[in-house]
Coordinates of C-alpha atoms in Angstrom, one line a residue:
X14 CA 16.0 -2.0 19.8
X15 CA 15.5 -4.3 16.9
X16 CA 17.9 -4.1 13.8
X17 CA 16.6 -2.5 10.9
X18 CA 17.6 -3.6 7.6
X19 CA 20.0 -1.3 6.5
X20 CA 18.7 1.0 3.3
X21 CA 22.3 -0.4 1.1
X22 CA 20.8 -3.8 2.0
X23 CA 17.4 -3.7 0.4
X24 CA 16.9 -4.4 -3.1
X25 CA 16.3 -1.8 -5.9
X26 CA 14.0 -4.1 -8.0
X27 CA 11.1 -4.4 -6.0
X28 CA 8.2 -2.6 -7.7
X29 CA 5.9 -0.7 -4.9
X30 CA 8.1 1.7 -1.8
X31 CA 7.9 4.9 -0.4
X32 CA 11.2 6.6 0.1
X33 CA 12.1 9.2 2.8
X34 CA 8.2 9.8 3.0
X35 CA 6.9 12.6 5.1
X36 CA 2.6 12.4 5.6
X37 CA 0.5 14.4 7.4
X38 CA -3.3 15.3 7.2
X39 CA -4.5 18.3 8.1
X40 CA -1.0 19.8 8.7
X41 CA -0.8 17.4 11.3
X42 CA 2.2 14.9 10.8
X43 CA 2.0 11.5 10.7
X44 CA 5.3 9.9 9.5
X45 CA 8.3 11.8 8.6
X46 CA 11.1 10.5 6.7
X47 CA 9.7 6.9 6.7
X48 CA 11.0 4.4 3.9
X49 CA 9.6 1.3 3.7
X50 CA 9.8 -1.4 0.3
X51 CA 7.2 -4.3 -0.1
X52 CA 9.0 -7.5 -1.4
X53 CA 7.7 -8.4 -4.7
X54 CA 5.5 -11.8 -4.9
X55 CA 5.3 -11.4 -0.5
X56 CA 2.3 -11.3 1.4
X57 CA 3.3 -7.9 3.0
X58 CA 1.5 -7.5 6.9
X59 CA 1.7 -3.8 8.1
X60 CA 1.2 -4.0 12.1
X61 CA 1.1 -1.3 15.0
X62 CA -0.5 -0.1 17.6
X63 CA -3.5 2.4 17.0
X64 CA -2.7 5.9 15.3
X65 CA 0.6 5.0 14.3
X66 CA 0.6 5.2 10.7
X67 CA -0.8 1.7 9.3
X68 CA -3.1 3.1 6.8
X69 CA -2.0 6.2 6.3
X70 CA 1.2 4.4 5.1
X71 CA -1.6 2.6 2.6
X72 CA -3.0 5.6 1.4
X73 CA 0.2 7.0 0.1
X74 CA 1.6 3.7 -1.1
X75 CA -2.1 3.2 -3.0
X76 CA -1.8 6.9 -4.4
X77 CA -4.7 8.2 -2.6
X78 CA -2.3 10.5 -0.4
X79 CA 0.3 12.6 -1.7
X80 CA 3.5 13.0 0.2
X81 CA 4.5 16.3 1.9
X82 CA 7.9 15.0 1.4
X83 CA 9.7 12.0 -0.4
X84 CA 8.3 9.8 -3.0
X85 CA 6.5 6.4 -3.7
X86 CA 7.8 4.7 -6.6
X87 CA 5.2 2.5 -8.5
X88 CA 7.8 0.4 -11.3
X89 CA 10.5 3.1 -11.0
X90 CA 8.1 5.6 -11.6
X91 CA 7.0 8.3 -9.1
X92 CA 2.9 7.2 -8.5
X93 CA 1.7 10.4 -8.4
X94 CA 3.1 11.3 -12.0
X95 CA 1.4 7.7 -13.1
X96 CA -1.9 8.2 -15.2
X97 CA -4.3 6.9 -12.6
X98 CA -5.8 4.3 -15.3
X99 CA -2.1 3.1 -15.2
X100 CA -2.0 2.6 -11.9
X101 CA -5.5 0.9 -11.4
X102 CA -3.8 -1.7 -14.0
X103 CA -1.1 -2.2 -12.1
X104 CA -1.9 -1.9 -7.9
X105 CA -5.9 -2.6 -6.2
X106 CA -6.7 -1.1 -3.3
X107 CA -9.1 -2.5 -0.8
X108 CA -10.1 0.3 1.7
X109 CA -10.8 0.1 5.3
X110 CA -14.6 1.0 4.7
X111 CA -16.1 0.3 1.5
X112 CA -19.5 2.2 0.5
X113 CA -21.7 0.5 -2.7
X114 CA -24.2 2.6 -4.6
X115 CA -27.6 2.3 -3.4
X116 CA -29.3 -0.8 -5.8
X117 CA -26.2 -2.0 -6.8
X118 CA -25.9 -6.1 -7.5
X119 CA -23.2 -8.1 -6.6
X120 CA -22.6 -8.4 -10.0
X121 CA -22.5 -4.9 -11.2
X122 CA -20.5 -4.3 -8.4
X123 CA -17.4 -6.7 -9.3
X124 CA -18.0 -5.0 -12.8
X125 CA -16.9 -2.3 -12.0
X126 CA -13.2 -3.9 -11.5
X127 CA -12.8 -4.0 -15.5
X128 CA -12.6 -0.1 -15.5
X129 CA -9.2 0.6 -15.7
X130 CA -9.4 -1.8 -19.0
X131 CA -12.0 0.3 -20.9
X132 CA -12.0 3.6 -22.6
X133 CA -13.3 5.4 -25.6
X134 CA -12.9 2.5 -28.1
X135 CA -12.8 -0.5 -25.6
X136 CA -16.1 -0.9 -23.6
X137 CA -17.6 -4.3 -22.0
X138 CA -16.5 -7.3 -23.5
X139 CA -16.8 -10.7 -23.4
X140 CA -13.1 -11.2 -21.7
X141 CA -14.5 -9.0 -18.9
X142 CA -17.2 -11.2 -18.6
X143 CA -14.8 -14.2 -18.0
X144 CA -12.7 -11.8 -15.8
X145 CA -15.6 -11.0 -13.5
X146 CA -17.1 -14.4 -13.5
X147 CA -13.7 -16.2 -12.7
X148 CA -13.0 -13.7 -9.9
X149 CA -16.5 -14.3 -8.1
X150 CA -15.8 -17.8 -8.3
X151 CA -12.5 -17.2 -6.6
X152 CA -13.6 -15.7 -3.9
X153 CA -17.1 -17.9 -3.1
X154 CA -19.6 -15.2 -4.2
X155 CA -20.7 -16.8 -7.6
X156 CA -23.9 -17.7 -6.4
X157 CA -24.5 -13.9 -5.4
X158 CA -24.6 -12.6 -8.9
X159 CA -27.6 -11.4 -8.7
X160 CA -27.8 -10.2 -5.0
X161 CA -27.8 -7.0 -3.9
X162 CA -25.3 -6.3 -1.8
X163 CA -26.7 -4.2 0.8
X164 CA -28.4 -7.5 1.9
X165 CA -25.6 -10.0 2.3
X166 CA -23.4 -10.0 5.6
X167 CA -20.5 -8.7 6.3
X168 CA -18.3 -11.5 5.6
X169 CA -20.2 -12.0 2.1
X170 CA -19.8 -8.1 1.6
X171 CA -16.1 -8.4 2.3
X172 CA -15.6 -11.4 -0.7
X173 CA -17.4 -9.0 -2.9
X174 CA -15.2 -6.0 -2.5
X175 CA -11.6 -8.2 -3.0
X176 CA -13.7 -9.9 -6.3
X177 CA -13.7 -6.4 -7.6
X178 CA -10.2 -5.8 -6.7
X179 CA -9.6 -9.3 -8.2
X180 CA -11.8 -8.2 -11.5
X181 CA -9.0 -5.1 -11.8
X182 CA -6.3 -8.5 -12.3
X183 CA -3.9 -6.4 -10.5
X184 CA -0.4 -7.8 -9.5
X185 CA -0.2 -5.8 -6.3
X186 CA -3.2 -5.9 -4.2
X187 CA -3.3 -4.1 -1.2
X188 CA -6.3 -4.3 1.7
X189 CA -7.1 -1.9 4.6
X190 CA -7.8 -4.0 7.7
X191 CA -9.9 -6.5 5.6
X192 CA -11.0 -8.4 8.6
X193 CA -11.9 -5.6 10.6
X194 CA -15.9 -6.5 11.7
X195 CA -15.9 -9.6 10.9
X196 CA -16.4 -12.8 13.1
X197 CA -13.6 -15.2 13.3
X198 CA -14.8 -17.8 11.0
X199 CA -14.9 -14.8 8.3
X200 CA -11.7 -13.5 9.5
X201 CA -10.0 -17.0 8.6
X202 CA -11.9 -17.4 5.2
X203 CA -11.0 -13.8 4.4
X204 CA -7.1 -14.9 5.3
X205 CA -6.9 -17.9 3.5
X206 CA -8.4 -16.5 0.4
X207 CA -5.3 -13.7 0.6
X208 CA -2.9 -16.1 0.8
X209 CA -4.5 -18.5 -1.9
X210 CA -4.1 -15.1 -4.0
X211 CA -0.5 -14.7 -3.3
X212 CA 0.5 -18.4 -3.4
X213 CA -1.4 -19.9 -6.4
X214 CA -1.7 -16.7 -8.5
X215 CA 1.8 -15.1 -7.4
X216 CA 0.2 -11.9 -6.7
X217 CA 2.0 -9.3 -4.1
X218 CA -0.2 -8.8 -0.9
X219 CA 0.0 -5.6 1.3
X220 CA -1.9 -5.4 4.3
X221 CA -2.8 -3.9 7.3
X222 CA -3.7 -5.9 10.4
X223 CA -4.4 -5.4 13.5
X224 CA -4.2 -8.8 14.8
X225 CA -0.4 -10.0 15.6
X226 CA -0.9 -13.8 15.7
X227 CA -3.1 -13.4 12.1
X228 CA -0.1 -11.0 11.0
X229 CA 2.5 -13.5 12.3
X230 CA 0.6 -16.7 10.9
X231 CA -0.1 -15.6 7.2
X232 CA 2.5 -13.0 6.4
X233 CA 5.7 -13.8 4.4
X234 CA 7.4 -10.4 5.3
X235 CA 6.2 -8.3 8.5
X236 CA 6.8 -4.8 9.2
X237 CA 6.0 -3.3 12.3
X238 CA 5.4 0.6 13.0
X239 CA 5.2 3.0 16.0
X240 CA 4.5 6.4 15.8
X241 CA 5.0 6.8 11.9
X242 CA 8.5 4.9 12.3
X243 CA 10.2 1.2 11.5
X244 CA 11.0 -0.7 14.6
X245 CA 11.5 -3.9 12.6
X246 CA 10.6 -5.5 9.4
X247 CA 11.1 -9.0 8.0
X248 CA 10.1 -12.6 8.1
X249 CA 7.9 -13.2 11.0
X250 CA 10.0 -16.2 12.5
X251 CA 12.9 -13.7 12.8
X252 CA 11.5 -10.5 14.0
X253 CA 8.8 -11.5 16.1
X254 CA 9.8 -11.5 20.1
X255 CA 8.6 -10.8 23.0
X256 CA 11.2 -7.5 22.9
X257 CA 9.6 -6.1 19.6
X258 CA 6.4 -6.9 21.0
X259 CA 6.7 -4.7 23.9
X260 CA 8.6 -1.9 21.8
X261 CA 5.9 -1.3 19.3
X262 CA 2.8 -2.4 21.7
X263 CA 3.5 -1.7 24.9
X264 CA 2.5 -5.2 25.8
X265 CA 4.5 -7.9 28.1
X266 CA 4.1 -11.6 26.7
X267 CA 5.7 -14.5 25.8
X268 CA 6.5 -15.9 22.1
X269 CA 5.8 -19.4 21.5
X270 CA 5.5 -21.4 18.2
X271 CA 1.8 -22.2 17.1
X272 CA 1.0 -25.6 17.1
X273 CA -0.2 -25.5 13.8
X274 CA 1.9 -23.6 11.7
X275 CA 5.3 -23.1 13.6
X276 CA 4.8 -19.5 13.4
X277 CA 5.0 -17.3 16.2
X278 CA 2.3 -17.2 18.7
X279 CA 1.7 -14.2 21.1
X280 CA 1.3 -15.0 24.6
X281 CA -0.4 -11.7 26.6
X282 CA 0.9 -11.6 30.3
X283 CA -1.6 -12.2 32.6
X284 CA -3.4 -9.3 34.2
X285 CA -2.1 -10.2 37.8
X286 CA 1.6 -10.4 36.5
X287 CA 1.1 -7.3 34.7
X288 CA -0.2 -5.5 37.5
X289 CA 2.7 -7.1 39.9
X290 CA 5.0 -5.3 37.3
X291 CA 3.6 -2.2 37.4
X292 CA 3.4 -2.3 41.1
X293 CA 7.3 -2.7 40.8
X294 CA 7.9 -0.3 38.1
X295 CA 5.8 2.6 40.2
X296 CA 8.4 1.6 43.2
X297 CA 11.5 1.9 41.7
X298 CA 10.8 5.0 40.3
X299 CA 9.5 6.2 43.8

């Protein structure tokens, strides 16, 4: 078993964890007693195999699941006692699937970012304007404005829903599966712009991934789940083996560095090897 970092270990600054969490939908349990804390100013990378938790671990560190049991803490504060305008100031949420209004532009739709800012006595103003504009620019959609955004890709789709979150000029951003659908072209551009965010602006990253060698490549901490638990969590270059990968996956491989970053790189087993050690496993058991 990989070592876990200790609970006395982990710092009591960090502003976004869930403590002793239980979840569940539909009375059926999900994670019980699961504690996780996301590193400020980290590119967090949530990975697992199917089913065991990823996003429902999102939803309740996002505030759009209450805990049966336990508590996420949002700057000391319990989240679900946090005005929600508060929290839209503070943490964006990307979801896994994203739905826009019928008719809607591109740029009506990134509007809608500058919400948490208004109220009563504070409508649309010119700094939301700037806001908006600067975060289309940031993520390549600029030229979209006027779009509408049923017709644009997926990919383009995709930069317009992390402009909005952009437009909400969040410091913790988190993003369901963001790459999930897209091509592997879009899947890089997607990537890179994260860790642009979290590099040049400083902004803290959570996301979930299914992809292991994207996780491993662009994540500054990692934390791996299986069925609603913590096998491991840390810096991908100390976590990632071919041990953990079999413990959370399932899967037999080899770890090797990438070529291009240094980071680790997951090696499947071939289908013939894997099949030789089945073969072996099914006769020792016989």
């Amino acid at each position: 078993m990989i070592p876990m970092k200790s609970r006395s270990a982990r710092s009591t600054v960090n502003r976004l964890s869930a403590e002793e969490v239980t979840l569940a939908y539909d009375q059926r349990v999900i994670a019980e007693g699961l504690s996780v804390e996301i590193p400020d100013n980290s590119f967090t990378v949530i990975v697992g195999p199917n089913a065991c938790g990823k996003s429902t671990l999102l939803r309740a560190l996002s505030r759009m699941l209450k805990p049966d049991a336990g508590r996420v803490l949002l700057d000391g504060q319990v989240i679900q006692s946090m005005p929600a305008k508060k929290v839209a100031r503070t943490l964006g949420l990307l979801p896994q699937s994203s739905i826009a209004p019928d008719g809607i532009t591109v740029g009506d739709l990134v509007g809608r970012g500058r919400y948490p800012h208004q109220g009563l006595l504070r409508q649309w103003s010119t700094e939301d304007e700037r806001v908006v504009r600067e975060a289309m620019a940031q993520t390549g959609v600029g030229d979209l404005a006027e779009r509408y955004v049923d017709e644009l890709s997926g990919g383009q789709r995709q930069r317009v829903w992390i402009a909005m979150a952009l437009a909400q000029q969040t410091p913790l951003l988190l993003l369901d599966e963001p790459t999930t659908y897209l091509d592997i072209q879009h899947q890089i551009d997607v990537l890179d712009l994260c860790a642009e965010l979290h590099e040049e602006q400083g902004r803290t990253l959570v996301a979930v991934l299914h992809d292991l060698n994207h996780a491993a490549r662009y994540a500054t901490h990692l934390v791996a789940l299986r069925d609603g638990a913590v096998l491991a969590e840390g810096a991908p270059g100390d976590i990632v083996t071919a041990d953990l990968v079999e413990q959370v996956f399932g899967l037999r491989c080899q770890v090797v560095e990438d070529p291009e970053t240094g980071t680790p790189l997951v090696v499947p087993a071939a289908r013939r090897s894997r099949t030789r050690t089945r073969t072996r496993e099914v006769a020792a058991e016989a």
